PDB file of C-alpha atoms in Angstrom:
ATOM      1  CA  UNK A   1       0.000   0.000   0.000  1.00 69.00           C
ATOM      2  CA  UNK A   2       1.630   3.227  -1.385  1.00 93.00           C
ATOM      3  CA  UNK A   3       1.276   6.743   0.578  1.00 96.00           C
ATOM      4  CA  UNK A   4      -1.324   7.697  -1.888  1.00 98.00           C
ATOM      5  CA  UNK A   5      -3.282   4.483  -1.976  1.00 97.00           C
ATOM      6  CA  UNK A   6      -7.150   4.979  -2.629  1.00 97.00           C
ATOM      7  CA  UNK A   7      -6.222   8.408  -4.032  1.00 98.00           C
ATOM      8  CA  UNK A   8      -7.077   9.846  -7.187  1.00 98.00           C
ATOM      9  CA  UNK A   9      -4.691  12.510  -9.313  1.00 98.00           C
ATOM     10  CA  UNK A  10      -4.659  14.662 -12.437  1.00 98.00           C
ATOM     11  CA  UNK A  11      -1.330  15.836 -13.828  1.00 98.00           C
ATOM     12  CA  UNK A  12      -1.926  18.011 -17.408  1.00 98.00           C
ATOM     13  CA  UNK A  13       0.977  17.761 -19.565  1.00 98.00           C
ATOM     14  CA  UNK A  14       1.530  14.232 -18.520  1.00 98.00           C
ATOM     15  CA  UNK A  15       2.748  12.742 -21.387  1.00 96.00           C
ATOM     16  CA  UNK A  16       6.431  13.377 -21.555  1.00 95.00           C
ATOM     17  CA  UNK A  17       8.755  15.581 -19.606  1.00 95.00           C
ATOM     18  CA  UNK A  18       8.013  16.774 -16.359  1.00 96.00           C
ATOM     19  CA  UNK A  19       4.888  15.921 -16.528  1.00 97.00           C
ATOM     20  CA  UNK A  20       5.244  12.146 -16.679  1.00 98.00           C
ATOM     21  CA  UNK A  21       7.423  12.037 -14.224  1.00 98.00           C
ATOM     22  CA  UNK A  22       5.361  13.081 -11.794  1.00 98.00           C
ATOM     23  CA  UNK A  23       2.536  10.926 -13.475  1.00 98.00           C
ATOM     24  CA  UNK A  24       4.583   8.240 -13.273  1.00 98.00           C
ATOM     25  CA  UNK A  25       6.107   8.775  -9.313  1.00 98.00           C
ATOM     26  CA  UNK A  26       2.042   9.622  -8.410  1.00 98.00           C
ATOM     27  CA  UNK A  27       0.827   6.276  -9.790  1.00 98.00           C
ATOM     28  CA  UNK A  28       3.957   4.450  -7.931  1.00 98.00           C
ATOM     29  CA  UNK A  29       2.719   5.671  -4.454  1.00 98.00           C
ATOM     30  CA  UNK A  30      -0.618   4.100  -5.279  1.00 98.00           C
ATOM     31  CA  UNK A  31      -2.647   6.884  -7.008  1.00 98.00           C
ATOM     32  CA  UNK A  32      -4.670   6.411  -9.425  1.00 98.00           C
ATOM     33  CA  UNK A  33      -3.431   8.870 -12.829  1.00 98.00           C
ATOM     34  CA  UNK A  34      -5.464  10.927 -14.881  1.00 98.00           C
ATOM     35  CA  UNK A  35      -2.676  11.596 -17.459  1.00 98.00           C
ATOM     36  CA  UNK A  36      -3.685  14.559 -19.601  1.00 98.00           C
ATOM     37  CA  UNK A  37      -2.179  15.168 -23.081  1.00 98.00           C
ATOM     38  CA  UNK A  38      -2.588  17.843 -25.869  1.00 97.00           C
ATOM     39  CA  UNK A  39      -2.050  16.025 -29.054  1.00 95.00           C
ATOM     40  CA  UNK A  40       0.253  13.292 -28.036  1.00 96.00           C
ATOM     41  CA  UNK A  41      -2.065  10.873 -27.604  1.00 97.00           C
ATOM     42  CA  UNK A  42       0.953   8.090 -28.575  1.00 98.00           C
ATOM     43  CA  UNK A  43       2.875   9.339 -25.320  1.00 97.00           C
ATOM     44  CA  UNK A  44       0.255   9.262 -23.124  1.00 98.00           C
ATOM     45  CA  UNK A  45      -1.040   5.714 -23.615  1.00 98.00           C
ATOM     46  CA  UNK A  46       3.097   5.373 -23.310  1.00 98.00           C
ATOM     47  CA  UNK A  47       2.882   6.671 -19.906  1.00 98.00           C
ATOM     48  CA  UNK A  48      -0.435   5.284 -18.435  1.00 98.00           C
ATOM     49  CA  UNK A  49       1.185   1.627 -19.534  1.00 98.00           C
ATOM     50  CA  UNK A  50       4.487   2.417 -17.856  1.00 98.00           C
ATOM     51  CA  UNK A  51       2.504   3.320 -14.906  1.00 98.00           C
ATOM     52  CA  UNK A  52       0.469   0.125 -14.858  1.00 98.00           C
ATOM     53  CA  UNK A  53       3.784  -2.150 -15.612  1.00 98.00           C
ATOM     54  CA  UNK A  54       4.817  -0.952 -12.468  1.00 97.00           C
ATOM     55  CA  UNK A  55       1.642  -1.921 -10.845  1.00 97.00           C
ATOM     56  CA  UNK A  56      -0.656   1.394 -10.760  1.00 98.00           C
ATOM     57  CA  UNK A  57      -3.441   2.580 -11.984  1.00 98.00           C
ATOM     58  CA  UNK A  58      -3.933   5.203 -14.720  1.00 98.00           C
ATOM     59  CA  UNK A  59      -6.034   6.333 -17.787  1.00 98.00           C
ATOM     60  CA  UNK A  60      -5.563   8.957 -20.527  1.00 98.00           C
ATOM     61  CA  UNK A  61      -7.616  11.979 -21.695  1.00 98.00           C
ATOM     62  CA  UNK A  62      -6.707  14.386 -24.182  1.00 98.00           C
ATOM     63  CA  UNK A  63      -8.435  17.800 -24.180  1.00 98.00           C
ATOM     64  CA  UNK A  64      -5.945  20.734 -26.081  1.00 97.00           C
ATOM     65  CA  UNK A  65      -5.772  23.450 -23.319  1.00 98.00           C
ATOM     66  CA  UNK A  66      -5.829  26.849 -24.327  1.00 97.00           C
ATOM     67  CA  UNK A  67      -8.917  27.021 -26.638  1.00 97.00           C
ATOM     68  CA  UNK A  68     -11.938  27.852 -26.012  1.00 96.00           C
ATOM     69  CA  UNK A  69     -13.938  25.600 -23.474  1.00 97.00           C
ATOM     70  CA  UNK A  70     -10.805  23.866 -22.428  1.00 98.00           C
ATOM     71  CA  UNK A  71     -11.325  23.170 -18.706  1.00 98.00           C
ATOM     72  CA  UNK A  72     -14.663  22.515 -19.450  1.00 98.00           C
ATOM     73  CA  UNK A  73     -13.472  19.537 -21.874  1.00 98.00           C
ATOM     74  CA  UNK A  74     -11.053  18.306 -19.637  1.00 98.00           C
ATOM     75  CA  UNK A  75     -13.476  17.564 -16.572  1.00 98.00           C
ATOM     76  CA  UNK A  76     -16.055  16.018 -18.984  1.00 98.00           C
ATOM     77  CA  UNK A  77     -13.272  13.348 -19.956  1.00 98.00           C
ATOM     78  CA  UNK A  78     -12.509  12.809 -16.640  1.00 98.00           C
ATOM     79  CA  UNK A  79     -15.527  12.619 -14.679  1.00 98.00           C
ATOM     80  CA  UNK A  80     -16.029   9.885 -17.439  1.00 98.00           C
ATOM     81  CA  UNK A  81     -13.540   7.662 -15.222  1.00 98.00           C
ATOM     82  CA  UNK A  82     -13.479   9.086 -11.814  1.00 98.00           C
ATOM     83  CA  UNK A  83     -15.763  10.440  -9.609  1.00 96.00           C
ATOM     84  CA  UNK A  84     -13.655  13.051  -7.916  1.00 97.00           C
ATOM     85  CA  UNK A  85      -9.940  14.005  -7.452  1.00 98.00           C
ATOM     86  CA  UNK A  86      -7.855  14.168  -4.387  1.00 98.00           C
ATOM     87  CA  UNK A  87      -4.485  15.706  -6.362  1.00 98.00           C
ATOM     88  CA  UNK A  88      -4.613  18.313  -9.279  1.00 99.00           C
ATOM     89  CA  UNK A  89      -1.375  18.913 -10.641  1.00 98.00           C
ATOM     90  CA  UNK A  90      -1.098  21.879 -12.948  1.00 98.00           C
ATOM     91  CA  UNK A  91       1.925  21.226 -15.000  1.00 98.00           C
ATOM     92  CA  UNK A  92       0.818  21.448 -18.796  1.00 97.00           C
ATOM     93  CA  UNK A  93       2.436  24.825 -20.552  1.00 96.00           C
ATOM     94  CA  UNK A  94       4.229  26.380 -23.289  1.00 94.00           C
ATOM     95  CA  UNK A  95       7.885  26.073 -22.218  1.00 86.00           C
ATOM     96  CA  UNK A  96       9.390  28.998 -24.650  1.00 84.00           C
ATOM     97  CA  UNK A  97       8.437  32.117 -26.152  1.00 87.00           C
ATOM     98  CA  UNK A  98      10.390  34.373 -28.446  1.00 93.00           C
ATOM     99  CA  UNK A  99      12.260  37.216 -26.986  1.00 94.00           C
ATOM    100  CA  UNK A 100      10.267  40.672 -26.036  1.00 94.00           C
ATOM    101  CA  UNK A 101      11.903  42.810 -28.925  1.00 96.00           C
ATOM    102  CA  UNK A 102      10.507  39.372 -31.174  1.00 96.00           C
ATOM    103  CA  UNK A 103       7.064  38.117 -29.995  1.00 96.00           C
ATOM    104  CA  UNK A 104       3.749  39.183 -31.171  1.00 96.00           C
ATOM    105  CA  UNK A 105       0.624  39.552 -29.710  1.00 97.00           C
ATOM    106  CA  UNK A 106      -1.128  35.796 -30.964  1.00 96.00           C
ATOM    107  CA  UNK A 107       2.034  34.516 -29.079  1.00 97.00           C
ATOM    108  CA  UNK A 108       1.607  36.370 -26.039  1.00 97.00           C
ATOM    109  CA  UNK A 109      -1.758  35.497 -25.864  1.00 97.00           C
ATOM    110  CA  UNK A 110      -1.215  31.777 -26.677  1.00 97.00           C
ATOM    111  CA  UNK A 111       1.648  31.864 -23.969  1.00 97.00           C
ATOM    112  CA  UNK A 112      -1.341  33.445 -21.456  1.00 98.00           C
ATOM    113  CA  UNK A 113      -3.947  30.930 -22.153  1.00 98.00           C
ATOM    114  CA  UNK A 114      -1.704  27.435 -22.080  1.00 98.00           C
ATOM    115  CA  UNK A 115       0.065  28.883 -18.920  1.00 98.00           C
ATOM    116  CA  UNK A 116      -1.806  31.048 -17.001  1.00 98.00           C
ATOM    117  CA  UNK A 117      -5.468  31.050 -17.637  1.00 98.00           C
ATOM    118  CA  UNK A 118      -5.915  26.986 -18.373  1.00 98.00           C
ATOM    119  CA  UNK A 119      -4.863  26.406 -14.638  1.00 98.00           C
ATOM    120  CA  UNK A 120      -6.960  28.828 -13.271  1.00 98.00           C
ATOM    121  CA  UNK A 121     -10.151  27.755 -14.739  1.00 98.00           C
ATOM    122  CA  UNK A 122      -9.053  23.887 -15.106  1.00 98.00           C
ATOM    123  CA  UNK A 123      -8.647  24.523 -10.973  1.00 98.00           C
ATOM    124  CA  UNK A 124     -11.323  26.327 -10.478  1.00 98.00           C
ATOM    125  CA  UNK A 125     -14.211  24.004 -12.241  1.00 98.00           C
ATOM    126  CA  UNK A 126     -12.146  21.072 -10.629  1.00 98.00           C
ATOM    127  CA  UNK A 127     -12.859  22.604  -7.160  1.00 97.00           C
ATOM    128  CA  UNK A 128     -16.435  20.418  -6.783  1.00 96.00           C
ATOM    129  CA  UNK A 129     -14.773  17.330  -8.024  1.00 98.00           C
ATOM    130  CA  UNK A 130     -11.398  18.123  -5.376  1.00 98.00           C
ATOM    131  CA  UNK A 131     -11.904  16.250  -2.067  1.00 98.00           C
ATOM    132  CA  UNK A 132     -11.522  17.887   1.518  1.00 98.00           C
ATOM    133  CA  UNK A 133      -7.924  17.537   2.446  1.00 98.00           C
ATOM    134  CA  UNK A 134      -6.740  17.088  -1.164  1.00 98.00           C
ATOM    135  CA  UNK A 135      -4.126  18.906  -3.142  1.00 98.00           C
ATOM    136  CA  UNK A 136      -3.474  21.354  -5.655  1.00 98.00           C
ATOM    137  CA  UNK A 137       0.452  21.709  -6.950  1.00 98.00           C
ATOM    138  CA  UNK A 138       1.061  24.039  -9.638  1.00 98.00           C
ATOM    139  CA  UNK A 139       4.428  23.843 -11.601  1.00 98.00           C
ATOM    140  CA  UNK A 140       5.915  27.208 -12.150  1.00 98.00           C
ATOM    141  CA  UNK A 141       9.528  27.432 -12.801  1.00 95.00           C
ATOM    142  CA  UNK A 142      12.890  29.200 -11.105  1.00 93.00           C
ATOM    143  CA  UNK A 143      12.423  31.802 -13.953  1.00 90.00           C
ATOM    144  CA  UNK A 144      10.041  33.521 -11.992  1.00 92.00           C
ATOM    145  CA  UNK A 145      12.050  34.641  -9.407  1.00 91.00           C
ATOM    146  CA  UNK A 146      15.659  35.553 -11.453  1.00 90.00           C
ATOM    147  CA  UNK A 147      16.559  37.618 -14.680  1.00 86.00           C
ATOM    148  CA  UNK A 148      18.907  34.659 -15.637  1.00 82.00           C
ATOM    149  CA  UNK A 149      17.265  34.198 -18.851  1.00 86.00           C
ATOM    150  CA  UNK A 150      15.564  37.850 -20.019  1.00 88.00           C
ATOM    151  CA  UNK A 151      14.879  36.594 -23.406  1.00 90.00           C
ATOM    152  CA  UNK A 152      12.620  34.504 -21.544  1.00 90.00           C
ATOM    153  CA  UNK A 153      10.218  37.399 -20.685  1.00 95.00           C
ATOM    154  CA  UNK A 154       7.292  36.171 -21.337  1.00 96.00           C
ATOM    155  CA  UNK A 155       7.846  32.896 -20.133  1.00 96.00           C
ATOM    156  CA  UNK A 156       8.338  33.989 -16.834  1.00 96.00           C
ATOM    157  CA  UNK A 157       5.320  36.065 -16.416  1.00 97.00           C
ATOM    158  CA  UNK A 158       2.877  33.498 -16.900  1.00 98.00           C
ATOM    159  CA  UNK A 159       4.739  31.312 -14.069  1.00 98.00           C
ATOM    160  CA  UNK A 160       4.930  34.768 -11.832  1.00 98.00           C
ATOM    161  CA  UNK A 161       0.988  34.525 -12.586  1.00 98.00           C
ATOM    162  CA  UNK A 162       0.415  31.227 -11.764  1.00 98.00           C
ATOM    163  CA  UNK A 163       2.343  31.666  -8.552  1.00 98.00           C
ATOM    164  CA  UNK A 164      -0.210  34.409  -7.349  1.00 98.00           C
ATOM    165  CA  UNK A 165      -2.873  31.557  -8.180  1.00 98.00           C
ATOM    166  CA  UNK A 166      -0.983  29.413  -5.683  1.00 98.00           C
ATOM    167  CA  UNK A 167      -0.565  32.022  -2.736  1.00 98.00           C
ATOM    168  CA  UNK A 168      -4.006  33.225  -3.041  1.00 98.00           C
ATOM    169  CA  UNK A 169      -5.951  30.217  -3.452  1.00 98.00           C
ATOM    170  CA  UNK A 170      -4.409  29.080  -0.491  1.00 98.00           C
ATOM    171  CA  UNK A 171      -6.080  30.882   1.392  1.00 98.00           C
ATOM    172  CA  UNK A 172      -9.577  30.404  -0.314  1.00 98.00           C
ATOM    173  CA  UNK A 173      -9.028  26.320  -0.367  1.00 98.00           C
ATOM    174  CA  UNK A 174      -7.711  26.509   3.230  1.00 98.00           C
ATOM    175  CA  UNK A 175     -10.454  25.998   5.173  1.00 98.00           C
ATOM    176  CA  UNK A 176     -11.330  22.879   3.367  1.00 98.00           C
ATOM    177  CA  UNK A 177      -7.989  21.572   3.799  1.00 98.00           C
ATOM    178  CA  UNK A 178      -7.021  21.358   0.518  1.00 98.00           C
ATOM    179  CA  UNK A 179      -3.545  22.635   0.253  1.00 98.00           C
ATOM    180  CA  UNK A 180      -2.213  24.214  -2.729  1.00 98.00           C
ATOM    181  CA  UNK A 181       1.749  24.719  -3.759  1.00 98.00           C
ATOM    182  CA  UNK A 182       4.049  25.979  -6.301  1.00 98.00           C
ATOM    183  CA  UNK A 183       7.003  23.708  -7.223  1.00 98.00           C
ATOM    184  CA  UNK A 184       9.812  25.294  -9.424  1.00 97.00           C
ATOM    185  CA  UNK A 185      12.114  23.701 -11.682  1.00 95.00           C
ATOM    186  CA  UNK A 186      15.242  24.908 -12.985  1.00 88.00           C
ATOM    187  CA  UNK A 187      16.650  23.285 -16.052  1.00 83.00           C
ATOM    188  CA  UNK A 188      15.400  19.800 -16.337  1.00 86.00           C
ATOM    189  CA  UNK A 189      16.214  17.632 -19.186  1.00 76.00           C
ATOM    190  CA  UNK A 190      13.189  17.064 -21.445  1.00 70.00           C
ATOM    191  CA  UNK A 191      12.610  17.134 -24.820  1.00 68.00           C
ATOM    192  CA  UNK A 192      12.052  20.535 -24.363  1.00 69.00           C
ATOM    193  CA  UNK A 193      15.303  21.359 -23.316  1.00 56.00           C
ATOM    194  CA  UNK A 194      17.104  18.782 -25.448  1.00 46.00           C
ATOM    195  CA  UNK A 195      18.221  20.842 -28.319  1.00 57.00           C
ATOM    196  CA  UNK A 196      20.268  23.367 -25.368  1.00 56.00           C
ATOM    197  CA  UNK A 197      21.532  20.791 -23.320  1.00 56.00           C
ATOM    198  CA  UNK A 198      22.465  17.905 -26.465  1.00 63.00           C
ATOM    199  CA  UNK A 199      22.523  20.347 -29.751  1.00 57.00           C
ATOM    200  CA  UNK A 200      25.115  22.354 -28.554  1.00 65.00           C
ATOM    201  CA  UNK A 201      28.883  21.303 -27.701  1.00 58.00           C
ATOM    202  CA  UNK A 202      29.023  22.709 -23.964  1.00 70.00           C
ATOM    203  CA  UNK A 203      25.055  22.551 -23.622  1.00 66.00           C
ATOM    204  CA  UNK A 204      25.250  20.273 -20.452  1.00 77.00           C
ATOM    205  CA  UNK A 205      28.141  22.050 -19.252  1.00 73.00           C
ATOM    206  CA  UNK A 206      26.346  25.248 -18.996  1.00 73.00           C
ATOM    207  CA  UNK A 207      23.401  24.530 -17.156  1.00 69.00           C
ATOM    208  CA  UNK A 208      24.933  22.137 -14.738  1.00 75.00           C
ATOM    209  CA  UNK A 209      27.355  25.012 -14.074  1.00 69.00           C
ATOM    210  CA  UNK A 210      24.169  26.971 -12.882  1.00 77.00           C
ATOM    211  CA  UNK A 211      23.293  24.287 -10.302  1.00 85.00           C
ATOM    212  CA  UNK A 212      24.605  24.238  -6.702  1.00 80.00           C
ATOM    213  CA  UNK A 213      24.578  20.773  -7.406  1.00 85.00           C
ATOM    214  CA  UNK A 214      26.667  21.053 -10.553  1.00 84.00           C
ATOM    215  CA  UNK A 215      24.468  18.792 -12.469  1.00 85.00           C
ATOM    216  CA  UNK A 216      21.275  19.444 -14.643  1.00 84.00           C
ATOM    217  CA  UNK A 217      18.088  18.176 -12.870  1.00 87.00           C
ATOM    218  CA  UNK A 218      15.806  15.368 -14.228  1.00 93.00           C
ATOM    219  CA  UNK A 219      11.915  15.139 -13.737  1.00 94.00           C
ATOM    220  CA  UNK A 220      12.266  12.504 -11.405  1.00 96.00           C
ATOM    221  CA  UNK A 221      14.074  15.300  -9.443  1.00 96.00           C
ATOM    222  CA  UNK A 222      10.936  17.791  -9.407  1.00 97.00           C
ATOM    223  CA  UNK A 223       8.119  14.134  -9.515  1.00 98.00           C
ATOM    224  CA  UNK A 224       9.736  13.130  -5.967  1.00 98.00           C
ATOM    225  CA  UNK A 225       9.284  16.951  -4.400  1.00 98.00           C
ATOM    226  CA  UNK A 226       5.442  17.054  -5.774  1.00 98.00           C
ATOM    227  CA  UNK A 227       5.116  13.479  -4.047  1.00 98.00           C
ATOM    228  CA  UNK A 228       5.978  14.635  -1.205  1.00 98.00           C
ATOM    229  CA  UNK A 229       3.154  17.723  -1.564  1.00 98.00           C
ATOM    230  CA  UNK A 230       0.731  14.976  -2.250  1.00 98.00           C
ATOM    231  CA  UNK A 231       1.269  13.309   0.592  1.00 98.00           C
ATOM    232  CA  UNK A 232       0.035  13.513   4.039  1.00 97.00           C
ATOM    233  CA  UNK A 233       3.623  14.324   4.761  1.00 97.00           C
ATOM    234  CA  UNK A 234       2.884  18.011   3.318  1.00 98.00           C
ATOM    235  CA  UNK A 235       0.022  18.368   4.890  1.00 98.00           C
ATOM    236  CA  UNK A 236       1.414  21.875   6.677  1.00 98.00           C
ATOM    237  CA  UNK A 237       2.921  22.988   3.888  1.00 98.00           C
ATOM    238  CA  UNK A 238       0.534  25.865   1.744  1.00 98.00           C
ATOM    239  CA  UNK A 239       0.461  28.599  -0.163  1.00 98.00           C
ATOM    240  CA  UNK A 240       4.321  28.266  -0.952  1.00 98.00           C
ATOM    241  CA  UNK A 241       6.305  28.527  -3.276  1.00 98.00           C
ATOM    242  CA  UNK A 242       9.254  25.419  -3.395  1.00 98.00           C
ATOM    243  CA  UNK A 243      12.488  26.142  -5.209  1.00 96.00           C
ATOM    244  CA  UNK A 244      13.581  22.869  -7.139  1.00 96.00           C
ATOM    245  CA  UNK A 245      16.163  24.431  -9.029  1.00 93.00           C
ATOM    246  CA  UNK A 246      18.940  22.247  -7.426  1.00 92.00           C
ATOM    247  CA  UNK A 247      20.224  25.622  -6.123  1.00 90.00           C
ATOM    248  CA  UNK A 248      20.309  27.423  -9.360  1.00 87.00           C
ATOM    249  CA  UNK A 249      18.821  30.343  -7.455  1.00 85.00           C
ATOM    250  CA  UNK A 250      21.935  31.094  -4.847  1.00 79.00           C
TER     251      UNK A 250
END
């Protein structure tokens, strides 16, 4: 019996990256895994069979976020497996965006809508379906807190957004015991990351120079530190904002 047996989560973006790590760590403690996808429908079934190889429990919907009626999609998909949710992790998003003197206004907005307003309103018409004493973790990313990366701009305001999401709705969930978190990554190596870290001849180098740790993180890194969220051991921990960078921050 796993910490999170007879539990229920939904991680968005749970088809590669980040995303299925923490899928995949979730449904290892005994959860059972909503694991959301965009388009990737070939990744997710990829991850919901790597979850039940190692014994769990999972199934896949696939709702695009960021279009019109999004969150409204998503929970019809799910409540057509599950009856309620106990976890809701917010992790789906757009991981780059063209510099400010280069991106456009359909960017910025697409940036806004994947990123900032899909986990508001995917949170806030889960919020009948989320269980007293469950939990909400939202991924944001070390990029809201440092100028490392400027060309980032955009980027970063959408996870300085979804941050406010976490320290306010703290408060609002609170008295239902539902606690609600931001974890934030640093550089994490993903597909999205792949062509910095392994297209370039001192990629790797680079970022695990940023580290504390002098390495470059992996999802299992930032899946363990949301498990621990999930779990009854985090059960005082709200409305805060968790610095996974490995110590790319100090």
């Amino acid at each position: 019996m796993g910490a999170l047996a007879g539990k229920t989560a939904l991680v968005t973006g749970a088809s590669r990256g980040i995303g299925r790590g923490i899928a995949e760590r979730l449904g290892r403690d005994g959860a059972r895994v909503a694991v959301h996808y965009g388009t990737n429908e070939k990744a997710a079934e990829e991850t919901v069979a790597a979850i039940e190889a190692a014994g769990g429990s999972a199934f896949a919907i696939g709702v695009e976020l960021g279009t019109p009626g999004d969150a409204e999609r998503l929970w019809a998909e799910f409540d057509r497996h599950a009856d309620g949710v106990d976890i809701l992790v917010n992790n789906a998003g757009i991981g780059t965006a063209r510099s400010f003197e280069e991106i456009g206004q359909e960017e910025y907005d697409r940036l806004f809508a994947v990123n900032a307003k899909a986990p508001f309103f995917v949170t806030r018409l889960g919020v009948d379906r989320l269980r007293d004493g469950g939990r909400v973790v939202n991924i944001s990313s070390g990029l809201a807190r440092t100028a490392v990366m400027p060309h980032l701009l955009a980027y970063s305001m959408t996870k300085a957004a979804l941050d406010v999401l976490t320290r306010d709705l703290s408060k609002v969930l609170g008295p239902r015991g539902i606690t609600v978190n931001s974890v934030a990554p640093g550089i994490i190596d993903t597909d999205n990351t792949a062509e910095f870290l392994h297209g370039t001849e001192d990629g790797q180098a680079q970022a695990a120079a940023i580290s504390a740790l002098g390495r470059v993180g992996t999802p299992a890194d930032v899946a363990d530190v949301v498990a621990f969220l999930a779990s009854d051991d985090g059960r005082w921990v709200t409305g805060h904002w968790l610095d996974a960078t490995g110590g790319s921050l100090t």
